[in-house]
């Protein structure tokens, strides 16, 4: 709960005063309020000495601030954050965030300029210094959304936050919450030096060991441990020796690295400094064009070699935390590819996060894995059903908080992946429309159209999913414009060579909707083979989905009939 008022001490008057709106009190100075100025990674708290700004409570533990600051930085009458005559509750949080974000990036009011690779970036000392204070207040007041926004901002500006005065004012608990985050993207040397300053300024010696335990010593170079950490006397010799032992005996990718966290946004872009460093036709992979490609252009490639030495390698702008990769395999014909993906921090030690080297895949691949910190991503093609070249049209990677389930490294889908939008296709079977089986239309079918079929005793219906999944259920709609019934069986495969029978309905009279469940299997292909039709010698199927989007019934028998009248005979 946010208190009804806070007592603040004014350095000018030397008196305490009760403020009717939330404010920040820090070290004997009434600081400008903005308990929720940090509304996103683009925004931060404006804290102006000896000035108090009222804050209006908004839904979701957010506040709208009526700011009235002195000084040239806020004097312009045309400024988008200029206070109005009255303050009332509004829901323009996103607008405020955008306006503050544009102010942060603007040159007009900046008082600090960073020079990075010959580029100048304006910034604000007051923002970098005092986001820590807002975080402390949010933590004490249980404003979880605000605290998370502060952490996100500090993650993206970690080196500057470590150097700020506000960092020195954090309590031990708040300090450890910030620096123990995997996404607090500063070097371990910078973190150690900032914590050392905090211990000298705030600690009485009892907290030193706990605070310094937040430093991930094995991530530091040996020279840093010997020349920076050891002379400080803040870390015991045993801890230093343990860190050196861990560093020397562990794989690099097993170390607990930190990385930048940018949720739900593709960071394999020029905006974030990504570049293709290995492969042929490098410029096409990250250009964002997923429409204009053909046999001659619009893709990157590498020759497929048995040793796997070739590949397409992407270097990210810095170490990022990722758990989701999307790639577009060249798909202007019916070919399929096999591949694997590895990630690395140092380009020397690689960890395989996706292994589809034994599976046939096509078009868009939506890949998930446990979160990994990496700077390099390598995609290695191992097979192409047409030739000896691996073609890649697009590459994306990001961190996503969307839920996903993996088994044996493969996605267990909850939504129907047998759709055209999910890049599934019907590769065997007869139909007036190639993908009528997958278009989701379960009403517009009659004697002549709206279904896929095959001749009994010769042929079958085969659906290729875009990538291998772990599946345990299916749903079919058998053609049911009269009273006929069918018999059939279903097989699955990952390579179109070895097939496993998962359902056998050859001795059952089935009609209309079939809701089917079976033991879990890896599958990139599903084959439906009709064995009997009470009306003629053709097997007809109207709709296919995988996994089923309805809860499977207890009985494996036929589901209730779908009522559709034929348009003509």
Coordinates of C-alpha atoms in Angstrom, one line a residue:
X1 CA 0.0 0.0 0.0
X2 CA 1.2 3.5 -0.8
X3 CA 1.1 5.8 2.3
X4 CA -1.5 8.6 2.3
X5 CA 1.4 11.1 2.8
X6 CA 5.1 11.1 3.4
X7 CA 7.1 13.4 5.7
X8 CA 9.8 15.2 3.8
X9 CA 12.6 17.3 5.2
X10 CA 13.5 20.5 3.4
X11 CA 17.1 21.6 3.5
X12 CA 16.0 25.1 2.9
X13 CA 13.6 25.4 5.8
X14 CA 15.0 22.8 8.1
X15 CA 11.4 21.7 8.9
X16 CA 9.5 18.5 8.3
X17 CA 6.2 18.9 6.4
X18 CA 3.4 16.5 5.6
X19 CA 2.9 16.1 1.9
X20 CA -0.6 15.0 0.8
X21 CA 0.8 13.2 -2.3
X22 CA 3.6 10.6 -2.5
X23 CA 7.1 12.1 -2.5
X24 CA 10.7 10.9 -2.1
X25 CA 12.7 11.8 1.0
X26 CA 16.4 11.3 0.7
X27 CA 19.1 12.4 3.1
X28 CA 17.5 15.6 4.4
X29 CA 16.3 17.0 1.1
X30 CA 12.8 17.1 -0.4
X31 CA 13.3 15.6 -3.8
X32 CA 10.9 16.1 -6.7
X33 CA 8.4 13.3 -6.8
X34 CA 7.9 11.0 -9.6
X35 CA 7.4 7.7 -7.9
X36 CA 6.4 6.2 -11.3
X37 CA 8.3 8.4 -13.7
X38 CA 10.1 5.2 -14.7
X39 CA 7.2 3.9 -16.7
X40 CA 9.3 1.9 -19.2
X41 CA 12.8 1.3 -20.3
X42 CA 12.6 4.6 -22.1
X43 CA 11.8 6.7 -19.0
X44 CA 13.2 7.5 -15.6
X45 CA 12.6 9.6 -12.6
X46 CA 13.2 13.3 -12.7
X47 CA 14.4 14.3 -9.2
X48 CA 15.0 18.0 -8.7
X49 CA 16.5 19.2 -5.4
X50 CA 14.2 21.1 -3.0
X51 CA 11.1 20.8 -5.3
X52 CA 8.1 18.6 -4.7
X53 CA 5.8 17.6 -7.5
X54 CA 2.4 16.0 -6.8
X55 CA 1.7 12.6 -8.4
X56 CA -1.7 11.3 -9.4
X57 CA -2.4 7.6 -8.8
X58 CA -3.3 5.6 -11.9
X59 CA -4.5 2.0 -12.3
X60 CA -1.8 -0.6 -12.0
X61 CA 0.5 1.2 -9.5
X62 CA 1.3 4.0 -12.0
X63 CA 1.3 7.8 -11.5
X64 CA 0.8 10.8 -13.6
X65 CA 3.1 13.6 -12.6
X66 CA 2.4 17.3 -12.7
X67 CA 6.0 18.7 -12.9
X68 CA 7.0 22.3 -12.1
X69 CA 10.7 22.5 -11.9
X70 CA 13.0 25.5 -11.8
X71 CA 16.0 26.0 -14.1
X72 CA 16.6 26.3 -17.8
X73 CA 16.1 22.6 -18.4
X74 CA 12.3 22.9 -17.8
X75 CA 11.7 26.5 -18.7
X76 CA 10.3 26.1 -22.2
X77 CA 6.6 26.8 -22.4
X78 CA 6.3 24.5 -25.4
X79 CA 7.7 21.5 -23.6
X80 CA 5.5 18.4 -24.0
X81 CA 5.6 17.8 -20.2
X82 CA 4.8 21.3 -19.2
X83 CA 2.3 21.1 -16.3
X84 CA -1.4 21.9 -16.9
X85 CA -3.4 24.1 -14.6
X86 CA -5.1 21.1 -13.1
X87 CA -4.2 17.5 -12.4
X88 CA -6.7 14.7 -12.8
X89 CA -6.6 11.0 -13.3
X90 CA -5.8 10.0 -16.9
X91 CA -5.0 6.8 -18.7
X92 CA -2.4 8.2 -21.1
X93 CA 0.5 6.2 -19.6
X94 CA 1.9 5.2 -23.0
X95 CA 1.8 8.8 -24.2
X96 CA 3.7 10.0 -21.1
X97 CA 6.2 7.2 -21.6
X98 CA 6.8 8.2 -25.2
X99 CA 7.1 11.9 -24.3
X100 CA 9.6 11.1 -21.6
X101 CA 11.4 8.8 -23.9
X102 CA 11.8 11.5 -26.5
X103 CA 13.1 13.9 -23.8
X104 CA 15.7 11.4 -22.8
X105 CA 16.9 11.0 -26.3
X106 CA 16.8 14.7 -27.1
X107 CA 19.9 16.9 -27.2
X108 CA 18.2 20.1 -26.1
X109 CA 18.0 19.3 -22.4
X110 CA 20.9 16.8 -22.0
X111 CA 23.8 17.6 -19.7
X112 CA 25.9 14.5 -20.5
X113 CA 27.1 13.2 -23.8
X114 CA 28.5 9.7 -24.3
X115 CA 30.9 9.1 -27.2
X116 CA 30.5 5.5 -28.4
X117 CA 32.3 4.3 -31.6
X118 CA 32.4 7.9 -32.9
X119 CA 28.7 8.4 -32.2
X120 CA 27.3 10.9 -29.7
X121 CA 24.4 10.0 -27.4
X122 CA 22.8 12.6 -25.1
X123 CA 21.8 11.7 -21.6
X124 CA 20.8 13.2 -18.2
X125 CA 22.8 13.0 -15.0
X126 CA 19.7 13.4 -12.9
X127 CA 18.0 10.4 -14.6
X128 CA 21.0 8.1 -14.3
X129 CA 21.6 9.2 -10.7
X130 CA 18.1 8.8 -9.3
X131 CA 16.3 5.9 -10.9
X132 CA 17.8 4.0 -8.0
X133 CA 15.9 6.1 -5.6
X134 CA 12.6 5.5 -7.4
X135 CA 13.4 1.7 -7.3
X136 CA 14.0 1.9 -3.6
X137 CA 10.7 3.6 -3.0
X138 CA 8.8 1.2 -5.3
X139 CA 10.3 -1.7 -3.4
X140 CA 9.4 -0.4 0.0
X141 CA 5.9 0.4 -1.2
X142 CA 5.4 -2.9 -2.9
X143 CA 4.8 -1.3 -6.3
X144 CA 5.9 -4.3 -8.2
X145 CA 5.2 -3.0 -11.7
X146 CA 7.1 0.2 -11.0
X147 CA 10.0 -1.7 -9.5
X148 CA 10.2 -4.0 -12.5
X149 CA 10.2 -0.9 -14.8
X150 CA 13.1 0.6 -12.8
X151 CA 15.0 -2.7 -13.0
X152 CA 14.5 -2.8 -16.8
X153 CA 15.8 0.7 -17.1
X154 CA 18.8 0.0 -14.9
X155 CA 19.6 -3.2 -16.8
X156 CA 19.9 -1.2 -20.0
X157 CA 22.0 1.5 -18.4
X158 CA 23.9 -0.7 -16.0
X159 CA 27.4 0.9 -16.3
X160 CA 26.0 4.4 -15.8
X161 CA 23.8 3.4 -12.9
X162 CA 26.8 1.9 -11.2
X163 CA 28.6 5.2 -11.4
X164 CA 25.7 7.3 -10.1
X165 CA 25.3 8.8 -6.7
X166 CA 21.8 7.1 -6.4
X167 CA 23.4 3.7 -6.5
X168 CA 25.3 4.5 -3.3
X169 CA 22.0 5.2 -1.5
X170 CA 20.4 1.8 -2.1
X171 CA 19.8 -0.4 0.9
X172 CA 21.6 -3.7 1.0
X173 CA 18.5 -5.6 0.0
X174 CA 17.7 -3.3 -3.0
X175 CA 21.4 -3.3 -4.0
X176 CA 21.5 -7.1 -4.2
X177 CA 18.2 -7.3 -6.0
X178 CA 19.7 -5.1 -8.8
X179 CA 23.2 -6.6 -9.2
X180 CA 22.1 -10.3 -8.9
X181 CA 20.0 -10.1 -12.0
X182 CA 21.4 -12.0 -15.0
X183 CA 20.1 -9.1 -17.1
X184 CA 22.1 -6.4 -15.3
X185 CA 24.4 -5.9 -18.3
X186 CA 27.6 -4.5 -16.9
X187 CA 31.1 -6.0 -16.7
X188 CA 32.0 -7.9 -13.6
X189 CA 34.9 -5.5 -13.0
X190 CA 32.5 -2.5 -13.0
X191 CA 30.1 -4.3 -10.6
X192 CA 32.9 -5.2 -8.2
X193 CA 34.2 -1.6 -8.2
X194 CA 30.8 -0.2 -7.6
X195 CA 30.1 -2.7 -4.7
X196 CA 33.4 -1.9 -3.2
X197 CA 32.5 1.8 -3.1
X198 CA 29.2 1.0 -1.6
X199 CA 30.8 -1.1 1.1
X200 CA 33.3 1.7 2.0
X201 CA 30.5 4.2 2.1
X202 CA 27.7 2.2 3.7
X203 CA 29.0 -0.9 5.3
X204 CA 30.2 -1.4 8.8
X205 CA 32.0 -4.6 7.7
X206 CA 29.2 -7.0 8.6
X207 CA 27.6 -6.8 5.2
X208 CA 30.7 -6.9 3.1
X209 CA 30.8 -10.6 2.5
X210 CA 27.2 -10.9 1.5
X211 CA 27.4 -7.9 -0.8
X212 CA 30.6 -9.1 -2.5
X213 CA 29.1 -12.5 -3.0
X214 CA 27.0 -10.9 -5.8
X215 CA 30.1 -10.5 -7.9
X216 CA 30.6 -13.3 -10.3
X217 CA 34.3 -13.7 -9.9
X218 CA 34.8 -16.5 -12.4
X219 CA 33.7 -14.1 -15.2
X220 CA 36.6 -11.8 -14.4
X221 CA 39.9 -12.1 -16.1
X222 CA 42.8 -13.5 -14.1
X223 CA 44.6 -10.2 -14.2
X224 CA 41.5 -8.4 -12.8
X225 CA 41.1 -10.9 -10.0
X226 CA 44.8 -10.4 -9.1
X227 CA 45.2 -6.7 -9.7
X228 CA 41.8 -5.3 -8.8
X229 CA 40.0 -7.7 -6.5
X230 CA 42.9 -9.1 -4.4
X231 CA 44.3 -5.6 -3.4
X232 CA 40.9 -4.5 -2.1
X233 CA 40.9 -7.0 0.7
X234 CA 37.1 -7.4 0.3
X235 CA 37.3 -11.0 -1.0
X236 CA 38.9 -13.8 0.9
X237 CA 41.9 -15.6 -0.7
X238 CA 39.9 -18.8 -0.6
X239 CA 37.1 -17.3 -2.6
X240 CA 39.6 -16.0 -5.1
X241 CA 41.2 -19.4 -5.5
X242 CA 37.8 -21.0 -5.9
X243 CA 36.9 -18.5 -8.6
X244 CA 40.2 -19.2 -10.4
X245 CA 39.6 -22.9 -10.2
X246 CA 36.1 -22.6 -11.5
X247 CA 37.3 -20.4 -14.4
X248 CA 40.0 -22.8 -15.4
X249 CA 38.0 -26.0 -15.1
X250 CA 34.7 -25.0 -16.6
X251 CA 33.5 -24.7 -20.1
X252 CA 33.0 -21.1 -21.0
X253 CA 29.3 -21.6 -21.8
X254 CA 28.8 -23.1 -18.4
X255 CA 29.8 -19.9 -16.6
X256 CA 27.0 -17.7 -15.3
X257 CA 27.2 -14.9 -17.8
X258 CA 25.2 -11.7 -17.8
X259 CA 23.5 -10.4 -20.9
X260 CA 21.2 -7.6 -22.1
X261 CA 17.5 -8.5 -21.9
X262 CA 15.2 -7.0 -24.5
X263 CA 11.9 -8.8 -24.2
X264 CA 9.7 -9.6 -27.2
X265 CA 11.9 -7.7 -29.7
X266 CA 14.1 -9.1 -32.4
X267 CA 17.7 -8.1 -31.5
X268 CA 19.3 -9.6 -34.7
X269 CA 19.0 -6.2 -36.4
X270 CA 21.3 -3.4 -37.4
X271 CA 19.5 -1.3 -34.8
X272 CA 21.1 -3.5 -32.1
X273 CA 24.4 -3.9 -34.0
X274 CA 23.9 -7.4 -35.3
X275 CA 25.8 -8.5 -38.4
X276 CA 26.4 -11.6 -40.5
X277 CA 30.0 -12.6 -40.2
X278 CA 30.1 -16.0 -42.0
X279 CA 28.2 -17.3 -45.0
X280 CA 27.6 -16.3 -48.5
X281 CA 25.4 -13.4 -49.6
X282 CA 25.5 -12.0 -46.1
X283 CA 23.6 -8.8 -46.7
X284 CA 20.2 -10.5 -47.3
X285 CA 19.8 -12.3 -44.0
X286 CA 19.1 -9.4 -41.7
X287 CA 17.4 -6.9 -44.1
X288 CA 13.9 -7.7 -42.8
X289 CA 12.6 -8.6 -46.2
X290 CA 10.7 -11.9 -46.0
X291 CA 8.7 -11.5 -49.2
X292 CA 11.1 -10.7 -52.1
X293 CA 13.2 -13.8 -52.7
X294 CA 13.5 -16.3 -55.5
X295 CA 16.1 -18.7 -56.9
X296 CA 18.7 -16.0 -57.4
X297 CA 18.5 -13.5 -54.6
X298 CA 17.0 -12.7 -51.2
X299 CA 18.8 -15.3 -49.1
X300 CA 22.1 -16.2 -47.5
X301 CA 23.7 -19.6 -48.0
X302 CA 26.5 -22.0 -47.3
X303 CA 27.6 -25.3 -48.9
X304 CA 26.6 -28.4 -47.0
X305 CA 29.6 -30.3 -45.8
X306 CA 29.8 -33.6 -44.0
X307 CA 32.2 -32.2 -41.4
X308 CA 29.9 -29.3 -40.6
X309 CA 32.7 -26.7 -40.8
X310 CA 30.6 -24.4 -42.9
X311 CA 27.6 -22.4 -41.6
X312 CA 26.0 -19.0 -41.4
X313 CA 27.1 -17.1 -38.4
X314 CA 25.5 -14.0 -36.8
X315 CA 27.3 -11.7 -34.4
X316 CA 25.0 -9.8 -32.1
X317 CA 25.8 -6.3 -31.0
X318 CA 26.6 -7.5 -27.5
X319 CA 25.8 -10.4 -25.2
X320 CA 22.1 -10.9 -25.0
X321 CA 19.8 -13.3 -23.2
X322 CA 17.7 -15.2 -25.7
X323 CA 15.4 -18.2 -25.7
X324 CA 13.6 -17.9 -29.0
X325 CA 14.9 -18.0 -32.6
X326 CA 12.9 -17.8 -35.9
X327 CA 14.4 -18.6 -39.2
X328 CA 12.9 -18.7 -42.7
X329 CA 14.1 -21.6 -44.8
X330 CA 13.9 -21.0 -48.6
X331 CA 10.5 -22.3 -49.6
X332 CA 9.7 -21.4 -53.2
X333 CA 9.3 -25.1 -54.0
X334 CA 8.6 -28.2 -52.0
X335 CA 12.2 -28.9 -50.8
X336 CA 13.0 -29.5 -47.1
X337 CA 16.1 -28.9 -45.1
X338 CA 17.9 -30.3 -42.0
X339 CA 20.0 -28.1 -39.7
X340 CA 21.2 -27.4 -36.2
X341 CA 21.8 -24.1 -34.3
X342 CA 24.6 -23.3 -31.8
X343 CA 25.3 -20.3 -29.6
X344 CA 28.5 -18.9 -28.0
X345 CA 29.7 -16.0 -26.0
X346 CA 33.4 -16.1 -27.1
X347 CA 33.1 -17.7 -30.5
X348 CA 35.2 -20.6 -29.2
X349 CA 32.9 -22.7 -27.0
X350 CA 29.6 -23.5 -28.7
X351 CA 26.4 -25.0 -27.2
X352 CA 23.8 -26.6 -29.5
X353 CA 20.4 -25.2 -28.6
X354 CA 18.4 -26.7 -31.5
X355 CA 19.1 -29.9 -33.3
X356 CA 17.0 -30.7 -36.3
X357 CA 19.8 -32.4 -38.2
X358 CA 17.8 -35.7 -38.4
X359 CA 14.5 -34.1 -39.3
X360 CA 13.0 -32.6 -42.5
X361 CA 11.9 -29.0 -42.1
X362 CA 10.5 -26.3 -44.3
X363 CA 9.7 -22.6 -44.4
X364 CA 9.3 -20.7 -41.0
X365 CA 10.9 -22.4 -38.0
X366 CA 9.7 -21.2 -34.6
X367 CA 12.3 -22.5 -32.1
X368 CA 12.5 -22.4 -28.4
X369 CA 15.1 -23.4 -25.8
X370 CA 16.1 -22.6 -22.2
X371 CA 17.4 -19.0 -21.8
X372 CA 21.0 -18.6 -22.9
X373 CA 23.4 -15.6 -22.8
X374 CA 25.2 -15.4 -26.2
X375 CA 27.0 -13.1 -28.6
X376 CA 27.2 -15.4 -31.5
X377 CA 24.6 -17.7 -33.2
X378 CA 25.6 -20.3 -35.8
X379 CA 23.1 -22.0 -38.2
X380 CA 24.6 -25.1 -39.9
X381 CA 22.6 -26.8 -42.6
X382 CA 23.1 -30.6 -42.8
X383 CA 20.7 -31.6 -45.6
X384 CA 18.7 -30.3 -48.6
X385 CA 16.4 -32.6 -50.4
X386 CA 17.2 -30.9 -53.8
X387 CA 21.0 -30.1 -53.7
X388 CA 24.0 -29.5 -51.5
X389 CA 23.4 -25.9 -50.5
X390 CA 21.7 -24.6 -47.4
X391 CA 19.6 -21.4 -48.0
X392 CA 18.4 -19.1 -45.3
X393 CA 16.1 -16.2 -46.0
X394 CA 15.6 -14.6 -42.6
X395 CA 16.9 -14.9 -39.0
X396 CA 15.4 -13.4 -35.8
X397 CA 16.3 -14.0 -32.2
X398 CA 14.9 -12.6 -29.0
X399 CA 13.8 -13.3 -25.4
X400 CA 10.1 -14.2 -25.0
X401 CA 8.1 -14.6 -21.9
X402 CA 5.4 -16.5 -23.9
X403 CA 4.9 -19.9 -22.3
X404 CA 6.3 -22.9 -24.2
X405 CA 6.9 -26.6 -23.5
X406 CA 9.8 -28.7 -24.7
X407 CA 10.4 -32.4 -24.7
X408 CA 13.6 -34.0 -26.0
X409 CA 14.4 -30.5 -27.4
X410 CA 11.2 -30.3 -29.5
X411 CA 8.2 -28.0 -29.0
X412 CA 5.1 -29.5 -27.6
X413 CA 2.4 -27.3 -29.3
X414 CA -0.8 -26.2 -27.7
X415 CA -2.2 -24.5 -30.7
X416 CA -3.0 -26.1 -34.1
X417 CA 0.3 -26.2 -36.1
X418 CA -1.4 -28.0 -39.1
X419 CA -2.4 -24.7 -40.7
X420 CA -1.3 -22.8 -43.8
X421 CA -0.3 -19.8 -41.6
X422 CA 1.9 -22.2 -39.6
X423 CA 3.5 -23.3 -42.9
X424 CA 2.1 -26.8 -42.9
X425 CA 1.2 -28.2 -46.3
X426 CA -0.5 -31.3 -47.8
X427 CA 2.1 -33.0 -49.9
X428 CA 0.1 -36.1 -50.9
X429 CA -3.6 -36.5 -51.7
X430 CA -6.1 -35.3 -54.3
X431 CA -8.1 -32.1 -53.9
X432 CA -9.4 -29.2 -56.0
X433 CA -7.5 -26.9 -53.6
X434 CA -4.1 -28.0 -52.4
X435 CA -4.5 -27.1 -48.8
X436 CA -8.3 -27.5 -48.4
X437 CA -7.5 -29.9 -45.6
X438 CA -5.7 -27.2 -43.6
X439 CA -7.7 -24.0 -44.3
X440 CA -10.0 -24.3 -41.3
X441 CA -13.2 -24.4 -43.3
X442 CA -15.4 -27.1 -41.8
X443 CA -18.7 -26.0 -43.3
X444 CA -18.2 -25.3 -47.0
X445 CA -17.9 -28.8 -48.5
X446 CA -20.1 -30.9 -50.7
X447 CA -20.0 -33.8 -53.1
X448 CA -17.5 -32.0 -55.4
X449 CA -15.2 -29.9 -53.3
X450 CA -13.9 -29.0 -49.8
X451 CA -12.2 -32.3 -49.1
X452 CA -8.9 -34.2 -49.8
X453 CA -9.1 -37.8 -50.9
X454 CA -7.2 -40.9 -52.1
X455 CA -8.0 -44.1 -53.8
X456 CA -8.4 -47.0 -51.4
X457 CA -5.5 -49.5 -51.8
X458 CA -3.3 -47.0 -53.6
X459 CA -2.1 -43.7 -52.2
X460 CA -2.7 -41.8 -49.0
X461 CA -2.9 -38.3 -47.5
X462 CA 0.3 -36.8 -46.1
X463 CA 0.6 -33.6 -44.2
X464 CA 4.0 -32.0 -43.6
X465 CA 4.4 -29.8 -40.6
X466 CA 6.9 -27.0 -40.8
X467 CA 9.1 -28.5 -38.2
X468 CA 9.1 -31.5 -35.9
X469 CA 6.8 -31.4 -32.9
X470 CA 6.0 -33.6 -30.0
X471 CA 2.3 -34.5 -30.6
X472 CA -0.2 -36.8 -28.9
X473 CA -3.6 -35.8 -30.4
X474 CA -5.3 -35.2 -33.7
X475 CA -8.7 -34.2 -35.0
X476 CA -10.2 -35.2 -38.3
X477 CA -13.5 -34.4 -40.1
X478 CA -14.4 -37.3 -42.4
X479 CA -16.8 -36.4 -45.2
X480 CA -20.3 -36.8 -43.8
X481 CA -22.8 -35.5 -46.3
X482 CA -24.6 -38.8 -46.2
X483 CA -24.6 -41.8 -43.8
X484 CA -21.4 -43.5 -45.0
X485 CA -18.6 -44.6 -42.7
X486 CA -14.9 -45.0 -43.1
X487 CA -12.0 -47.1 -41.7
X488 CA -8.4 -45.8 -41.6
X489 CA -5.0 -45.8 -39.8
X490 CA -2.6 -42.9 -39.1
X491 CA 1.2 -42.9 -39.0
X492 CA 3.8 -40.3 -38.2
X493 CA 7.4 -39.7 -39.2
X494 CA 10.2 -37.1 -38.8
X495 CA 12.0 -37.8 -42.1
X496 CA 9.4 -39.4 -44.4
X497 CA 11.5 -42.7 -44.3
X498 CA 10.6 -44.4 -41.0
X499 CA 7.0 -44.4 -40.1
X500 CA 5.3 -45.2 -36.8
X501 CA 1.6 -46.2 -36.6
X502 CA 0.0 -44.2 -33.8
X503 CA -3.7 -45.0 -34.5
X504 CA -5.5 -48.0 -36.0
X505 CA -9.2 -47.6 -36.9
X506 CA -9.2 -50.3 -39.6
X507 CA -11.7 -52.4 -37.7
X508 CA -13.9 -49.5 -36.6
X509 CA -16.8 -47.9 -38.6
X510 CA -16.0 -44.2 -38.2
X511 CA -17.8 -41.1 -39.5
X512 CA -17.8 -37.3 -39.2
X513 CA -15.6 -35.8 -36.4
X514 CA -12.7 -37.9 -35.0
X515 CA -11.1 -36.7 -31.8
X516 CA -8.0 -38.9 -31.4
X517 CA -5.3 -39.3 -28.7
X518 CA -2.2 -41.5 -28.5
X519 CA 1.2 -41.8 -26.9
X520 CA 3.5 -38.8 -27.5
X521 CA 5.6 -39.0 -30.6
X522 CA 8.0 -36.7 -32.5
X523 CA 6.4 -35.9 -35.9
X524 CA 7.1 -33.7 -38.9
X525 CA 4.8 -35.8 -41.2
X526 CA 1.4 -37.3 -40.6
X527 CA 0.1 -39.9 -43.0
X528 CA -3.6 -40.9 -43.1
X529 CA -4.4 -44.1 -44.9
X530 CA -8.0 -45.0 -45.6
X531 CA -8.8 -48.7 -45.7
X532 CA -12.6 -48.8 -46.2
X533 CA -15.6 -46.7 -47.3
X534 CA -19.1 -48.1 -47.1
X535 CA -20.2 -46.1 -50.2
X536 CA -17.3 -46.4 -52.7
X537 CA -13.5 -46.9 -53.1
X538 CA -12.3 -43.4 -52.1
X539 CA -11.3 -42.1 -48.7
X540 CA -12.4 -38.5 -48.1
X541 CA -11.2 -36.1 -45.3
X542 CA -12.5 -32.6 -44.9
X543 CA -10.4 -31.2 -42.0
X544 CA -7.2 -32.0 -40.1
X545 CA -5.7 -30.4 -37.0
X546 CA -2.8 -31.2 -34.8
X547 CA -2.9 -31.1 -31.9
X548 CA -6.7 -31.3 -31.4
X549 CA -8.2 -28.0 -30.2
X550 CA -11.0 -29.9 -28.4
X551 CA -10.6 -32.0 -25.3
X552 CA -10.3 -35.7 -26.4
X553 CA -13.3 -37.8 -25.5
X554 CA -13.0 -40.8 -23.3
X555 CA -14.1 -43.2 -26.0
X556 CA -11.9 -43.6 -29.1
X557 CA -14.9 -44.1 -31.2
X558 CA -16.5 -41.7 -33.6
X559 CA -17.6 -38.2 -32.4
X560 CA -21.1 -36.8 -33.1
X561 CA -22.0 -36.2 -36.7
X562 CA -21.3 -32.9 -38.3
X563 CA -24.5 -31.8 -40.0
X564 CA -23.9 -30.5 -43.5
X565 CA -26.3 -30.8 -46.4
X566 CA -24.9 -31.5 -49.9
X567 CA -25.4 -28.6 -52.3
X568 CA -26.2 -31.0 -55.2
X569 CA -25.9 -34.6 -56.2

